[in-house]
mmCIF file of C-alpha atoms in Angstrom:
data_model
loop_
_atom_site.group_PDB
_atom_site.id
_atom_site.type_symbol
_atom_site.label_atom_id
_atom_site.label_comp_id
_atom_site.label_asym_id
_atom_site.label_seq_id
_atom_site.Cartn_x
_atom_site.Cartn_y
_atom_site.Cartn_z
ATOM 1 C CA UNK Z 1 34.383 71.139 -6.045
ATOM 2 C CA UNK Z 2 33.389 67.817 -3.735
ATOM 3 C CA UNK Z 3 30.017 68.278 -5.117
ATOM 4 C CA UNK Z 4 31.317 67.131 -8.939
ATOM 5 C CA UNK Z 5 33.219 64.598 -7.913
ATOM 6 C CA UNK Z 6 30.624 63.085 -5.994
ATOM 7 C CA UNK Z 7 28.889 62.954 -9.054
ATOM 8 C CA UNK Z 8 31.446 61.698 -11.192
ATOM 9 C CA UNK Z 9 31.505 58.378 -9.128
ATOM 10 C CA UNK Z 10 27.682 58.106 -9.000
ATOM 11 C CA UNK Z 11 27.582 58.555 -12.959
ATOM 12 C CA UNK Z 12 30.236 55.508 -13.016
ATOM 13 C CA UNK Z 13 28.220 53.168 -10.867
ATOM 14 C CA UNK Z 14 25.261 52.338 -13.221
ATOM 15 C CA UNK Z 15 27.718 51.310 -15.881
ATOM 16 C CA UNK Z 16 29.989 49.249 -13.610
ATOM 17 C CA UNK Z 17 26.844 47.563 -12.657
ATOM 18 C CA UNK Z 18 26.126 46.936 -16.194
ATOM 19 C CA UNK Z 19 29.604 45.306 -16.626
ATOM 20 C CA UNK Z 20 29.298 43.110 -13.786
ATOM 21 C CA UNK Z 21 25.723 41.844 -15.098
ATOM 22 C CA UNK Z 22 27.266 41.079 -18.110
ATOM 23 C CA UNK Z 23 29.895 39.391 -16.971
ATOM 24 C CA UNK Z 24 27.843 37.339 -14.878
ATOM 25 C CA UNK Z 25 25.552 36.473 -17.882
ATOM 26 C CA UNK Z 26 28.948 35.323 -20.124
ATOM 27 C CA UNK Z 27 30.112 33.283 -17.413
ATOM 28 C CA UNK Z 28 26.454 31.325 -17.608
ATOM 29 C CA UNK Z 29 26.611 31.142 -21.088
ATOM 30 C CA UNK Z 30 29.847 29.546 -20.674
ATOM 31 C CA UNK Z 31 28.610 27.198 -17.672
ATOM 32 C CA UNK Z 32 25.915 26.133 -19.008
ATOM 33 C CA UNK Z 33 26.234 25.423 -23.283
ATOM 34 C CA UNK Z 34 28.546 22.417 -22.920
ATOM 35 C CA UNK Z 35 26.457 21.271 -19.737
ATOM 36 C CA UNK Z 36 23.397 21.632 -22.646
ATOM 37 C CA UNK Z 37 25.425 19.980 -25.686
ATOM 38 C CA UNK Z 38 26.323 17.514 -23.194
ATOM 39 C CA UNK Z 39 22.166 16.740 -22.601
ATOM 40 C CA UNK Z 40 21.753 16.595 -26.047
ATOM 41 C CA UNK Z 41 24.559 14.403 -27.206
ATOM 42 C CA UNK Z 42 22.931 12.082 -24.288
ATOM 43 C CA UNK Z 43 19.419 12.062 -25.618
ATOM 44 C CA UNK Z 44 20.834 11.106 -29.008
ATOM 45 C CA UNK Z 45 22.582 8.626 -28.129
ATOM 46 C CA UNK Z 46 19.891 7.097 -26.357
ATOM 47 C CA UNK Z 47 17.666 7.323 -28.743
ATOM 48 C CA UNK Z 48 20.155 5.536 -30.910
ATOM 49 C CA UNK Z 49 20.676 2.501 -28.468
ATOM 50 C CA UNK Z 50 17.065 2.267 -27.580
ATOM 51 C CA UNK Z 51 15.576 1.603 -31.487
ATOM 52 C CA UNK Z 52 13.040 -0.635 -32.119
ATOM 53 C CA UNK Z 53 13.846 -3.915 -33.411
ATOM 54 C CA UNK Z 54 11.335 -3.619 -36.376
ATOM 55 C CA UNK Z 55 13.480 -0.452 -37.206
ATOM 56 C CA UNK Z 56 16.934 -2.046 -36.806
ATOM 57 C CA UNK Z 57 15.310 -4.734 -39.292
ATOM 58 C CA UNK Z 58 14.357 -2.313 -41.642
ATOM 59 C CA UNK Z 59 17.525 -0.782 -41.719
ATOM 60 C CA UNK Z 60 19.821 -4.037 -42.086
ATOM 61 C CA UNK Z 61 17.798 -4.813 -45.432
ATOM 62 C CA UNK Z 62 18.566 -1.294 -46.512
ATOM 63 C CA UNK Z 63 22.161 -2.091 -45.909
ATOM 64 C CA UNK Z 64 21.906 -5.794 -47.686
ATOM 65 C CA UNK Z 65 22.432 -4.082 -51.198
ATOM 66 C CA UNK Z 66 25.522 -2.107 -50.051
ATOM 67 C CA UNK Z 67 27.344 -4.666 -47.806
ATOM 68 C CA UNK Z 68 28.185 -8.319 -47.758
ATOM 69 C CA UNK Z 69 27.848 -11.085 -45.228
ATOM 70 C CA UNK Z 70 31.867 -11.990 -44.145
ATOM 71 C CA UNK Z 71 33.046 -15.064 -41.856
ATOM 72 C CA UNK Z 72 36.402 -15.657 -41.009
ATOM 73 C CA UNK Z 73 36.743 -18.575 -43.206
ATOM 74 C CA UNK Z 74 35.393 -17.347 -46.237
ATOM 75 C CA UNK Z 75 37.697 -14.179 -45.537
ATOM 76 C CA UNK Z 76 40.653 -16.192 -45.600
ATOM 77 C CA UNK Z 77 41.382 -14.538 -42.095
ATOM 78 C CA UNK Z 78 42.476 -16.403 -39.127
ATOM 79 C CA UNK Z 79 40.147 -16.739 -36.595
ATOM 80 C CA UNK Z 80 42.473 -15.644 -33.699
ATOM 81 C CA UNK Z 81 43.071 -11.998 -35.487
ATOM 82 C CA UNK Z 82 43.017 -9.150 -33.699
ATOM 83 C CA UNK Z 83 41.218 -7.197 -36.260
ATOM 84 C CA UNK Z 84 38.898 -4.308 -34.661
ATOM 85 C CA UNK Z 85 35.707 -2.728 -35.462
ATOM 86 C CA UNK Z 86 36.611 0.835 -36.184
ATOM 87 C CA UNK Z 87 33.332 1.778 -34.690
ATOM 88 C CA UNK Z 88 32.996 0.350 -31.118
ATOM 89 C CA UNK Z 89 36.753 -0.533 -30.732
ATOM 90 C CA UNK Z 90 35.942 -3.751 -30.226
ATOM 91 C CA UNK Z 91 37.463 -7.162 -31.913
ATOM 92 C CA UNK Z 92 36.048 -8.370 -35.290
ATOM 93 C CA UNK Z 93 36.476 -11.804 -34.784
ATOM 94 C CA UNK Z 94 36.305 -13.088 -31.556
ATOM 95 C CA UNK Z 95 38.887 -16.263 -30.525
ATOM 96 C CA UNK Z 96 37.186 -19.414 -30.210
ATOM 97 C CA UNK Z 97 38.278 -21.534 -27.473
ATOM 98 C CA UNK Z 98 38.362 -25.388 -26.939
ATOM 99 C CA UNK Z 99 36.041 -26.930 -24.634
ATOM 100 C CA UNK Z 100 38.909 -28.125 -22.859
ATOM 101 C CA UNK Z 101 40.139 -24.395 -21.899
ATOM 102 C CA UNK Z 102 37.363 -23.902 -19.563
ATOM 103 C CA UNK Z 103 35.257 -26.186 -17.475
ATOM 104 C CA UNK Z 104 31.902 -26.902 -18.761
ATOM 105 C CA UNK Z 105 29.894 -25.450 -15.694
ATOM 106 C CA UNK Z 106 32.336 -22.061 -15.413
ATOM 107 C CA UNK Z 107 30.487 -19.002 -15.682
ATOM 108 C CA UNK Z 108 33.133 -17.973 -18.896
ATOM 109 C CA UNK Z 109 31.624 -20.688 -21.413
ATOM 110 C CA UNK Z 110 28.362 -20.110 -20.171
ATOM 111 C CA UNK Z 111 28.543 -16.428 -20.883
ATOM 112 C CA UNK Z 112 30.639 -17.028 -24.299
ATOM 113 C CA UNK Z 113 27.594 -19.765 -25.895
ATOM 114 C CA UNK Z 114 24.799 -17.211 -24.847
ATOM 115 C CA UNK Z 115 26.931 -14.530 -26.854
ATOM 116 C CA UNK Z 116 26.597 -16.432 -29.437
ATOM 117 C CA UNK Z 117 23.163 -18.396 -28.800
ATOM 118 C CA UNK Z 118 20.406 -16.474 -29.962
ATOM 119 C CA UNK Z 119 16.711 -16.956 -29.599
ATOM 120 C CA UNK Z 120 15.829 -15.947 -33.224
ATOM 121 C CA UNK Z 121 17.323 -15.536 -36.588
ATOM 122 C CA UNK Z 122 15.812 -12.191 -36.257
ATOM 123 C CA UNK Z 123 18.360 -11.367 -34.000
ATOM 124 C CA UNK Z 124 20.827 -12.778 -35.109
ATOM 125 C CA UNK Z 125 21.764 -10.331 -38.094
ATOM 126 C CA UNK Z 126 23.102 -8.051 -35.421
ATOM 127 C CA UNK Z 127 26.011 -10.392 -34.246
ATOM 128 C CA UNK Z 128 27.522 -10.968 -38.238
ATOM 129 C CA UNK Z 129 29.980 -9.057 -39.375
ATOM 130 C CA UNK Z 130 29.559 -7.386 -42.760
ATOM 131 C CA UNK Z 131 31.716 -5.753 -45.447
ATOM 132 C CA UNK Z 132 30.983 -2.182 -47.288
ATOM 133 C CA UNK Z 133 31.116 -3.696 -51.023
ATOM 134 C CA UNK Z 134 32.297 -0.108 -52.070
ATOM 135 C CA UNK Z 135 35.550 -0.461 -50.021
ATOM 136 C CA UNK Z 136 35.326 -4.025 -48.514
ATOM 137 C CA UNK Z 137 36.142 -2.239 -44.929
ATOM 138 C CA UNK Z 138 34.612 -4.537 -42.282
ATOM 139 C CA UNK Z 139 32.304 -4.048 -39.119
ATOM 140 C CA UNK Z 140 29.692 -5.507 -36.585
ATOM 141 C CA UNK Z 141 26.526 -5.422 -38.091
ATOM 142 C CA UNK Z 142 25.304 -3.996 -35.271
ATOM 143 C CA UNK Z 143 27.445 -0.915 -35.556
ATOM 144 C CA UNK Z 144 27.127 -0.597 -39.099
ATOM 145 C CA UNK Z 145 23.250 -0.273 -38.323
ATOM 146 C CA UNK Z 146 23.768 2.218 -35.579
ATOM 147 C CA UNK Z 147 26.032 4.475 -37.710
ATOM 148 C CA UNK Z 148 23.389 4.210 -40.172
ATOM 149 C CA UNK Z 149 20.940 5.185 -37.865
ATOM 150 C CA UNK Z 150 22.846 8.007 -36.981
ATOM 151 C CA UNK Z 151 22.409 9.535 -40.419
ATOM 152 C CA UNK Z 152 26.050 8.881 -41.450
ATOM 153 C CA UNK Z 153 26.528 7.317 -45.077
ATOM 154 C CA UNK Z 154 30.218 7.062 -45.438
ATOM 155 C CA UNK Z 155 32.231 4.152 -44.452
ATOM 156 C CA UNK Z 156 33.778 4.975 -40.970
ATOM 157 C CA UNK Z 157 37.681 4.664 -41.740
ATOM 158 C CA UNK Z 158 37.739 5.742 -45.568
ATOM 159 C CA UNK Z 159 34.543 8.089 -45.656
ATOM 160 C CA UNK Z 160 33.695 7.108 -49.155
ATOM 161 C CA UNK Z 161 29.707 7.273 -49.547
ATOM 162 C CA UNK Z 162 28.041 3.531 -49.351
ATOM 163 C CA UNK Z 163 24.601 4.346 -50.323
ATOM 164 C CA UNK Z 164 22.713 7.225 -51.636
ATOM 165 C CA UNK Z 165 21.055 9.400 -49.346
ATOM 166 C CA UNK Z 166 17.221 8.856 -48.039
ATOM 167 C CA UNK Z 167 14.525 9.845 -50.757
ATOM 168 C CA UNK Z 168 14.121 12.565 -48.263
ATOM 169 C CA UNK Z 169 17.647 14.193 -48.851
ATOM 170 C CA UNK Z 170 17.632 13.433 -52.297
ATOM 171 C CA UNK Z 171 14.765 15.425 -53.445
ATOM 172 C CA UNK Z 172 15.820 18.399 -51.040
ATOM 173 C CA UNK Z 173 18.845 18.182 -52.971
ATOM 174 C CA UNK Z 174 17.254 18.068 -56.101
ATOM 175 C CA UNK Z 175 15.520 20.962 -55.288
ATOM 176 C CA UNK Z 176 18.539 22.998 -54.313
ATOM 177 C CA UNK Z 177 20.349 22.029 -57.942
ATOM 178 C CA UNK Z 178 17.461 22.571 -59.634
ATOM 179 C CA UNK Z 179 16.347 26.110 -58.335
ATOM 180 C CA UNK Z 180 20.449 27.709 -58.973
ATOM 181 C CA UNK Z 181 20.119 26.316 -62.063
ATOM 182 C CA UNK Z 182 16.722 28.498 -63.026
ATOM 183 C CA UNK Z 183 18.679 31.284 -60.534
ATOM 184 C CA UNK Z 184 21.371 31.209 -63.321
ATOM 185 C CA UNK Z 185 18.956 30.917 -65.988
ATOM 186 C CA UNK Z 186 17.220 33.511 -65.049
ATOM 187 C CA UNK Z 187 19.690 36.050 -64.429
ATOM 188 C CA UNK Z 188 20.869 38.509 -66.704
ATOM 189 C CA UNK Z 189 23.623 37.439 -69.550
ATOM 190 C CA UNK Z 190 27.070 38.842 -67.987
ATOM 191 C CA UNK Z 191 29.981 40.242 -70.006
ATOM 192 C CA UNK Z 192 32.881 38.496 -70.718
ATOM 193 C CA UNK Z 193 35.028 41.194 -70.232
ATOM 194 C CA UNK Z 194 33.917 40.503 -65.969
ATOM 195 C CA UNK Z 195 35.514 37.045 -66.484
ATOM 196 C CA UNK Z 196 38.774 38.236 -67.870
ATOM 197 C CA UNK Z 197 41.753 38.955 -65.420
#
């Protein structure tokens, strides 16, 4: 009788083995996916942040038709709101300050004008603030352009659509509509009796 259950235990270790690989391989999977998702989410982002300014430019003319230049004074707002862009987080307008609040050689005013100094009119599109026409929400121009970028086409705090897709999408989507509607065309007449309850 020793002789079978010897064998009993050697027939069990192959398939614990088995287990314990597998195991091992689920706990990689788990290890490494987010440390992968994480990777990518980087490289998008990146990518985002690091667009050329020709495309940027490109992109803020696309976005003329759908938004609207907005200061604080045509806004009616007061310039010392606390009013945020929904999003970077950061404040719409920003408080302007007297030239007697800081000294005219501290490193505060000097860092203040060159936020708002700009080499180019080029650049400067990125510091106004705009407002979606479709739901007058309002954002950094620069943000706007990075969601934009990102592929999103819905206002960030309402999600209603602001433009129509890319010429791309569209005729993909086209495409879908108009092949389920020759699908349906196509297939055979059903009875009406299948519709009834």
């Amino acid at each position: 009788m020793a002789p079978l259950i010897k064998r009993d235990v050697d027939m069990q270790t192959p398939i614990a083995a088995e287990i314990v690989v597998a195991i091992v391989v689920c706990i990689l999977l788990l290890c490494l996916g987010p440390l992968v998702g994480l990777y990518r989410s980087q490289r998008r982002r990146k990518r985002l942040l690091h667009t050329s300014p020709k495309t940027r430019k490109q992109t803020r003319q696309r976005l003329d038709g759908v938004t609207r230049l907005v200061t604080a004074e045509k806004s009616g707002r007061n310039t010392l709101t606390a009013e945020e862009c929904s999003i970077c987080l950061g404040p719409l307008y920003q408080p302007r300050r007297r030239s007697t609040d800081t000294e005219p050689g501290s490193q505060d005013h000097e860092s203040e004008m060159s936020h708002y100094t700009h080499s180019s009119d080029e650049d400067r599109f990125e510091d106004d603030i705009v407002a979606l026409r479709i739901c007058d929400h309002h954002f950094h121009s620069a943000c706007l352009i990075t969601w934009y970028l990102s592929k999103r086409y819905d206002c960030p705090l309402c999600r209603r659509l602001y433009t129509v897709l890319p010429h791309s999408s569209r005729v993909q989507t086209c495409r879908t509509c108009i092949g389920d509607y020759l699908n349906r065309r196509s297939s055979p007449p059903r009875d009406p009796r299948e519709l009834m309850f």
